[in-house]
Short mmCIF file of C-alpha atoms in Angstrom, two decimals:
data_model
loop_
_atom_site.label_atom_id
_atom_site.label_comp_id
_atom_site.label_asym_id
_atom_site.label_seq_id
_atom_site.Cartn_x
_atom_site.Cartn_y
_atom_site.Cartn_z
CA UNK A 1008 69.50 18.32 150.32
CA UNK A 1009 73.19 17.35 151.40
CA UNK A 1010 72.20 13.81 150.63
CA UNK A 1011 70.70 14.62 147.03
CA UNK A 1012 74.39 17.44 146.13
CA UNK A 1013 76.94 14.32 147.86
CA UNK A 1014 74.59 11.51 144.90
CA UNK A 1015 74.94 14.32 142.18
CA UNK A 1016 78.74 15.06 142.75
CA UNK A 1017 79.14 11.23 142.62
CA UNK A 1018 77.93 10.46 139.51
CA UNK A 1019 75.34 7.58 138.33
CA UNK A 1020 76.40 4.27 140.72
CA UNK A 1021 75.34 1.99 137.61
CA UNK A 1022 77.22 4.15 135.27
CA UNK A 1023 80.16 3.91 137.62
CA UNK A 1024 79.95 0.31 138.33
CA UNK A 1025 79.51 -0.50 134.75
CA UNK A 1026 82.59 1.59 133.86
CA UNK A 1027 84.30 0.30 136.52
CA UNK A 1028 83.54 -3.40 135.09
CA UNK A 1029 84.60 -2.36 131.76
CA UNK A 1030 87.70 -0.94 133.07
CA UNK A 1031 88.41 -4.32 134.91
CA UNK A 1032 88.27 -6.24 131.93
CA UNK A 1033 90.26 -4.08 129.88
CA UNK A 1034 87.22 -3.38 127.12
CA UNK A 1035 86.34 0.39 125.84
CA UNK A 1036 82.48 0.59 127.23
CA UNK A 1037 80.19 -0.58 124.42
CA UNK A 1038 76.71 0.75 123.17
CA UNK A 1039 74.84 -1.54 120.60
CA UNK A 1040 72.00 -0.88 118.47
CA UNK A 1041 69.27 -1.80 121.30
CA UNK A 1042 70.52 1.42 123.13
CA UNK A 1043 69.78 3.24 120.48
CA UNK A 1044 66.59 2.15 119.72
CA UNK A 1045 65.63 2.00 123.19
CA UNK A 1046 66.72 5.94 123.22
CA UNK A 1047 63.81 6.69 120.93
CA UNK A 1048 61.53 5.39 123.26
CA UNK A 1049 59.33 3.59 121.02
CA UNK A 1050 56.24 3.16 123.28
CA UNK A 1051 55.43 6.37 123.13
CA UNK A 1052 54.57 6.57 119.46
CA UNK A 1053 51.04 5.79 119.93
CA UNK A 1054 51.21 9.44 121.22
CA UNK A 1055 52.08 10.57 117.46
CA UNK A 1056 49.67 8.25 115.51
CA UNK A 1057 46.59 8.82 117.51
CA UNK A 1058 45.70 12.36 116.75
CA UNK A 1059 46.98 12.11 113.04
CA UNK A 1060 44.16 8.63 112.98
CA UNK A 1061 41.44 10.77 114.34
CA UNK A 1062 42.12 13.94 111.96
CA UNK A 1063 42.62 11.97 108.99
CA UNK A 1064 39.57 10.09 109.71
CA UNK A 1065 37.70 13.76 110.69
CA UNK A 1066 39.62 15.08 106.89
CA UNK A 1067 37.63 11.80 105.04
CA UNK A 1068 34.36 12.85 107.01
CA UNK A 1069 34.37 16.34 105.15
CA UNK A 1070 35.78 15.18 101.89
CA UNK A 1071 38.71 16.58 101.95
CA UNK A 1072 40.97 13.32 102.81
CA UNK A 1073 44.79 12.97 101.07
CA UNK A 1074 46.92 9.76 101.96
CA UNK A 1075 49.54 11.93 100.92
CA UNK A 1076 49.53 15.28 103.34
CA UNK A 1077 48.09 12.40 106.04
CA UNK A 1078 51.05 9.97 105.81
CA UNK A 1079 53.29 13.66 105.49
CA UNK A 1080 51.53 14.90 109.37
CA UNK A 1081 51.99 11.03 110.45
CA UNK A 1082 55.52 11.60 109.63
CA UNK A 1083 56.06 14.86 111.08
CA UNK A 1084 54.37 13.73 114.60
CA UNK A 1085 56.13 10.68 114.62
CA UNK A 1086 59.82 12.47 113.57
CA UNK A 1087 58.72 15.40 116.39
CA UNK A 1088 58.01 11.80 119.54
CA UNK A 1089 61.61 10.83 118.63
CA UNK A 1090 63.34 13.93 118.59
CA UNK A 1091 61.66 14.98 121.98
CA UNK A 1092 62.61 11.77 123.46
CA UNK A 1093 65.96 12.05 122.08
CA UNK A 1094 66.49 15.76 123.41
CA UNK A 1095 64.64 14.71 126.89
CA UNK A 1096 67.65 12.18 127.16
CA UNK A 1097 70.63 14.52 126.17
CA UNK A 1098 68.57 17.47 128.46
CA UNK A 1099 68.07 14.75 131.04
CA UNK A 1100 71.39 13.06 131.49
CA UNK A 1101 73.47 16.70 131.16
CA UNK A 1102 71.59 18.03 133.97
CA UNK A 1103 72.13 14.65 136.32
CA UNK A 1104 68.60 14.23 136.59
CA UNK A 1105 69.27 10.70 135.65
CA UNK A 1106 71.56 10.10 138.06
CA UNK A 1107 68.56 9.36 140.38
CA UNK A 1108 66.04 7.95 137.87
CA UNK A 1109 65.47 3.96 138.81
CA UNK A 1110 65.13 1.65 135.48
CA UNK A 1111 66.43 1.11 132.08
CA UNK A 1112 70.13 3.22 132.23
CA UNK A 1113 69.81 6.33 129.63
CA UNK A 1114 72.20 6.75 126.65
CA UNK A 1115 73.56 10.12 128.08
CA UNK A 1116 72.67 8.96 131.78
CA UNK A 1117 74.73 6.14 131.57
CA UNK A 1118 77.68 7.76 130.93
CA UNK A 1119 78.26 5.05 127.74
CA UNK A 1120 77.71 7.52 124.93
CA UNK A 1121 79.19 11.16 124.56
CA UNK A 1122 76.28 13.37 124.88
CA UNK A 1123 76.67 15.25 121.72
CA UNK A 1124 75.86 12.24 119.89
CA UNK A 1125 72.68 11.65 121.61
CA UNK A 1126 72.16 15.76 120.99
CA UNK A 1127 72.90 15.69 117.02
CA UNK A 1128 70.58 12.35 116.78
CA UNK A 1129 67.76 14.85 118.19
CA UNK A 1130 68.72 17.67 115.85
CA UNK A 1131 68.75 14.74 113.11
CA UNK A 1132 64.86 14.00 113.78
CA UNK A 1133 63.97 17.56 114.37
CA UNK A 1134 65.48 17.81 110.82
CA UNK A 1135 63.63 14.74 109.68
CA UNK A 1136 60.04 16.54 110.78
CA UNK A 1137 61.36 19.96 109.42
CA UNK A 1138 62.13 18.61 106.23
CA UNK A 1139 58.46 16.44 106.02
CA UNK A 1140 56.58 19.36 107.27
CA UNK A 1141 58.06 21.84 104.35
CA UNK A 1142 57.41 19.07 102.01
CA UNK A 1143 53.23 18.85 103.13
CA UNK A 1144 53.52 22.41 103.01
CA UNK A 1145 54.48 23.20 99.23
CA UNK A 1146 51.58 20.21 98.62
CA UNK A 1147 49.10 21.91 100.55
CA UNK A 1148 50.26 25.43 99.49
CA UNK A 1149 49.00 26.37 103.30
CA UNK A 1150 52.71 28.45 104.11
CA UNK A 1151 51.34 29.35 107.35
CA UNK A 1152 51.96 25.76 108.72
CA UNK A 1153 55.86 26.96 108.68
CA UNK A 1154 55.53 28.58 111.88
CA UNK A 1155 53.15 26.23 112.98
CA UNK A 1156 55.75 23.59 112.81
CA UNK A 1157 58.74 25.74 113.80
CA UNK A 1158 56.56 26.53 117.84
CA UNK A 1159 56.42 22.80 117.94
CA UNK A 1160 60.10 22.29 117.46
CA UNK A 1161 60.87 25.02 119.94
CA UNK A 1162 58.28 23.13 122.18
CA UNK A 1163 59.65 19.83 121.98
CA UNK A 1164 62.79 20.92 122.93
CA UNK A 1165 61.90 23.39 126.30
CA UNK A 1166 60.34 20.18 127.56
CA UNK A 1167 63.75 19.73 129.51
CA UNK A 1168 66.07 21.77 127.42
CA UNK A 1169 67.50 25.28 128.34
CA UNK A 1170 67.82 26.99 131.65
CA UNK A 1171 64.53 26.39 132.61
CA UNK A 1172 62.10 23.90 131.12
CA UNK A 1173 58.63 24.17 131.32
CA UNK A 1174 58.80 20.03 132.28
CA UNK A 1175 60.45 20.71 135.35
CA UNK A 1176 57.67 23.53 136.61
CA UNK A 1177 54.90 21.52 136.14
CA UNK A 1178 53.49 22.52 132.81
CA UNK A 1179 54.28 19.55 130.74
CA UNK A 1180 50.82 18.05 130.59
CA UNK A 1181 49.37 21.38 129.64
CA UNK A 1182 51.81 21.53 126.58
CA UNK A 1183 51.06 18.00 126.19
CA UNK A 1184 47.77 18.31 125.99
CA UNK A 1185 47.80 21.20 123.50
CA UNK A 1186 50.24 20.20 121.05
CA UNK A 1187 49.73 16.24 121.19
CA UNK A 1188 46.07 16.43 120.85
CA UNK A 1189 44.66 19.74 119.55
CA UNK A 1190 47.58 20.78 117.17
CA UNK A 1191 47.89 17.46 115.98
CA UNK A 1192 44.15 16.92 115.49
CA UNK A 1193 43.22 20.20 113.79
CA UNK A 1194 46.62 20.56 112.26
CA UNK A 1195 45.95 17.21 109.93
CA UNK A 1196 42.78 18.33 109.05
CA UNK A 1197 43.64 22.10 108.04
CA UNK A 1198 46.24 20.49 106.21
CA UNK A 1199 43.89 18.56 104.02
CA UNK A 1200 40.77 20.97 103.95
CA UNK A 1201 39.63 24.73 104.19
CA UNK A 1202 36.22 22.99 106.04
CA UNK A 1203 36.03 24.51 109.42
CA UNK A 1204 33.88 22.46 111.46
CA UNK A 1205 33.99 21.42 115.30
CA UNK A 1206 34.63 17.98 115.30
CA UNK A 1207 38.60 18.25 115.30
CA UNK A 1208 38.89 20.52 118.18
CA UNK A 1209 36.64 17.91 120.11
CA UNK A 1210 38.46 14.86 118.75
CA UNK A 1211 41.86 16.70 119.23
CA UNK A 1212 40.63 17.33 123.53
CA UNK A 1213 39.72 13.14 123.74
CA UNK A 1214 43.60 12.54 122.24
CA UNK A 1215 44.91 14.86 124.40
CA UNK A 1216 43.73 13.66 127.14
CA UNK A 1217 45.21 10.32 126.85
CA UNK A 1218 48.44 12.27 125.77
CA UNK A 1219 47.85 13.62 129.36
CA UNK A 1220 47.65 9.86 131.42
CA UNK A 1221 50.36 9.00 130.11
CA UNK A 1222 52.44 12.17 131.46
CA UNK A 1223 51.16 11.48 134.16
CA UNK A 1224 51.49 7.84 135.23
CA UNK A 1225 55.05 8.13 134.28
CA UNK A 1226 55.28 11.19 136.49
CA UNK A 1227 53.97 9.28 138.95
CA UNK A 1228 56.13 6.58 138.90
CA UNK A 1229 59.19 8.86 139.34
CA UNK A 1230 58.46 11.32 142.21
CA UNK A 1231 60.69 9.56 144.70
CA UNK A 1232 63.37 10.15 141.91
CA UNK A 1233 62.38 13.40 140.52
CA UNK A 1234 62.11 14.56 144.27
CA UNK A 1235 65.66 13.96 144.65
CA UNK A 1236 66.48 15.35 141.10
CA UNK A 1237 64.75 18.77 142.15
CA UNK A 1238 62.20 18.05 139.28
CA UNK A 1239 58.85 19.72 139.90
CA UNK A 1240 56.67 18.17 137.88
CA UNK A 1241 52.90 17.96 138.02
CA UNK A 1242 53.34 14.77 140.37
CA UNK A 1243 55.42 16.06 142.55
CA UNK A 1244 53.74 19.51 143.14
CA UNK A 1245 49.97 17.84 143.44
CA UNK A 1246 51.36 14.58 145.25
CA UNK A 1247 50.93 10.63 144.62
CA UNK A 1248 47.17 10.53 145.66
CA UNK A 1249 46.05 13.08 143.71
CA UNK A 1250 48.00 11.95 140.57
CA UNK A 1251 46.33 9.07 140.71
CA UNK A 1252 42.87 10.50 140.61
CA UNK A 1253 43.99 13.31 137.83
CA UNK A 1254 45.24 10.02 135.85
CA UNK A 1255 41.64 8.27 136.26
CA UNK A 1256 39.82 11.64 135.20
CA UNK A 1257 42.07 12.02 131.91
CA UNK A 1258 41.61 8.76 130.57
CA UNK A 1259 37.98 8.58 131.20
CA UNK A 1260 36.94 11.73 129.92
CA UNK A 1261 37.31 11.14 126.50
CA UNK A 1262 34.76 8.80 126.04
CA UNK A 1263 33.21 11.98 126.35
CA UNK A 1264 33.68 12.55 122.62
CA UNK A 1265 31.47 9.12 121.50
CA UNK A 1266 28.85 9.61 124.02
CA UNK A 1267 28.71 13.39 122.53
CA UNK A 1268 28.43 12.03 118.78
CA UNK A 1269 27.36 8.45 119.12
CA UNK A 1270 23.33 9.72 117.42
CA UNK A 1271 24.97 11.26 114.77
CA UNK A 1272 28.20 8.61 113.87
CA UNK A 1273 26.56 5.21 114.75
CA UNK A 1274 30.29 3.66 114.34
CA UNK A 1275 30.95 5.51 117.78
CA UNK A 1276 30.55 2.20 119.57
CA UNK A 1277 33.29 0.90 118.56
CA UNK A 1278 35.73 3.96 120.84
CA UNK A 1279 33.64 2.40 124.20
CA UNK A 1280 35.98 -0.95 123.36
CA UNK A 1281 38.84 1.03 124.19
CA UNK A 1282 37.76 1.06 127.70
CA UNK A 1283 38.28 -2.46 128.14
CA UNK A 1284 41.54 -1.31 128.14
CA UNK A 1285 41.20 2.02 130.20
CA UNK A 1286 39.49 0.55 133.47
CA UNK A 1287 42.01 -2.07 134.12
CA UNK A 1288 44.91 0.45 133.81
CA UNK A 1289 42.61 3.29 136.49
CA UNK A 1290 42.15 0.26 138.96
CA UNK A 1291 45.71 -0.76 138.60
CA UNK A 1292 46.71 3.22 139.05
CA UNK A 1293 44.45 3.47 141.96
CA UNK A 1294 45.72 0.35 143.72
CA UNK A 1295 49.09 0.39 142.50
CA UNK A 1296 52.23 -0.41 145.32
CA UNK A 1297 55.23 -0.96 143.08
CA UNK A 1298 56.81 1.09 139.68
CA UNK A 1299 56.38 -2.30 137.69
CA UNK A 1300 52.47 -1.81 137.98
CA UNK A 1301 52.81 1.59 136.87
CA UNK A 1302 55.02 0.58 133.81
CA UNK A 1303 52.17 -1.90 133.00
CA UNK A 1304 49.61 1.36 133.24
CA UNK A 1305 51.64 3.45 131.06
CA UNK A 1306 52.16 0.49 128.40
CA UNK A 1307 48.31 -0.10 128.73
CA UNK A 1308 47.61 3.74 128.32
CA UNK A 1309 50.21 4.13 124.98
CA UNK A 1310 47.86 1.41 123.64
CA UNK A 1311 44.59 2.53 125.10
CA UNK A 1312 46.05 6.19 123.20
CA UNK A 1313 46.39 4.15 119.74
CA UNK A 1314 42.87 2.36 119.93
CA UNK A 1315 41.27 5.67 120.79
CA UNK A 1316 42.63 7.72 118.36
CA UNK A 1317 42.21 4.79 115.25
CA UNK A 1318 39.11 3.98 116.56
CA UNK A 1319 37.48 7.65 116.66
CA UNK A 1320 38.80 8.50 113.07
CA UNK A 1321 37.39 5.45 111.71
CA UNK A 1322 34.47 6.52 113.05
CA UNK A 1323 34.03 9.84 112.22
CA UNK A 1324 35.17 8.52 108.61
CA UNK A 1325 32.20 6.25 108.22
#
């Protein structure tokens, strides 16, 4: 514990040294447009499409399908990924858990951009869903989605934001699960149609769970780190072996959801492709030795989350 307070009064080493090596050369410390992209975190968009694909595809399957309100949730969910990875970096880098955290250097993290930047680009996005959220709303005339959309925000940014975030207890993949897959899922369809049927909450539990592996690989990756950082996630509290196994259950059992309708929507044959993707990434998770394999599973499971979630609406659509 002495160790882990001496790193944190230190600062981040990379930070330093790259100050240091700015300061050497005389030049201000520069951030470029790759940083900021980078800061979104664009590989874990897939997250945002997939359930909006499968309710959209659920909303055709009743009848009650509009591009518009679809391509109004798609923007919402996607607005909501950025500004929750944004947040997760300001949250992050303020509290020094990134001072331990072994890859790509974090805008805040770094040390290389002022941290209320990195905070008012989050607000920015949460604005950005906010604003397409109220917009679907006066289309769909369904008011109720306000509040809806407001938890969500509130969500997004207790992940690792305020005194104590529910990412840093271990309940991350249980909000994950909820709001990536089953609000998501139903949400796009209630948006579009007043036809209650089963089918999203099902749908909305598959995406979910792939929401879920990919908490959880990343997770995984970082309990050395997060260990040091004091950060209790999931991985940490259950341990390395057991990670692994929860990560193999969560991206298996949604083939559940095909096998359960496959009679009924023939075109569920083409959501068992997806797990030519799916059992590569569980064998490398299982056998995995080195972070790099587990940044290959979490890429694999982002796209394994797309397929699924295109995949299933497509075929509950025809």
């Amino acid at each position: 514990m002495n160790q882990a307070r001496d790193r944190r009064r230190s600062g981040n080493p990379a930070a330093r040294a790259a100050a240091e090596r700015q300061a050497a050369a005389g030049a201000a410390p520069r951030i470029t447009w790759r940083n900021w992209v980078g800061g979104a975190r664009l590989r874990t968009l897939p997250l945002a499409v997939a359930p909006v694909a499968a309710g959209s595809g659920i909303a055709y399957m009743v009848q009650g399908f509009s591009l518009t309100l679809s391509l109004l949730a798609l923007a919402v969910a996607v607005f909501l990924q950025i500004g929750v990875n944004y947040a997760n970096d300001y949250s992050d880098g303020v509290r020094g858990t990134d001072e331990f955290r072994v890859g790509p250097a974090r805008l805040t993290g770094s040390g290389l951009v002022n941290p209320k930047r990195v905070l008012a680009l989050a607000l920015v996005f949460f604005g950005l869903a906010a604003v397409a959220g109220l917009v679907a709303v006066v289309l769909s005339g369904r008011w109720w989605f306000l509040a809806l959309g407001a938890v969500a925000i509130v969500a997004a940014w207790f992940y690792t934001g305020g005194k104590r975030p529910y990412g840093y207890a271990g309940l991350g993949e249980v909000v994950v699960f909820v709001f990536f897959g089953i609000v998501a899922t139903v949400g796009t369809v209630w948006l579009q149609t007043d036809i209650e049927v089963q089918e999203p909450w099902i749908a909305g539990a598959g995406v979910g769970f792939f929401a879920v592996a990919v908490l959880v690989v990343n997770n995984l990756r970082d309990i050395p780190t997060d260990r040091l950082a004091g950060k209790r996630t999931l991985a940490v509290r259950i341990g390395d072996r057991a990670s692994r196994i929860l990560y193999v259950v969560c991206v298996l059992l949604p083939f559940a959801v095909p096998a359960l309708y496959a009679v009924a929507q023939p075109g569920m044959i083409l959501v068992w492709f997806v797990l030519l993707i799916a059992i590569p990434a569980s064998v490398i998770t299982l056998t995995a030795k080195t972070p790099r394999e587990l940044i290959l599973v979490l890429q694999l499971t982002s796209l394994a989350a797309l397929a699924y979630g295109v995949l299933l609406g497509i075929a509950f659509a025809f």
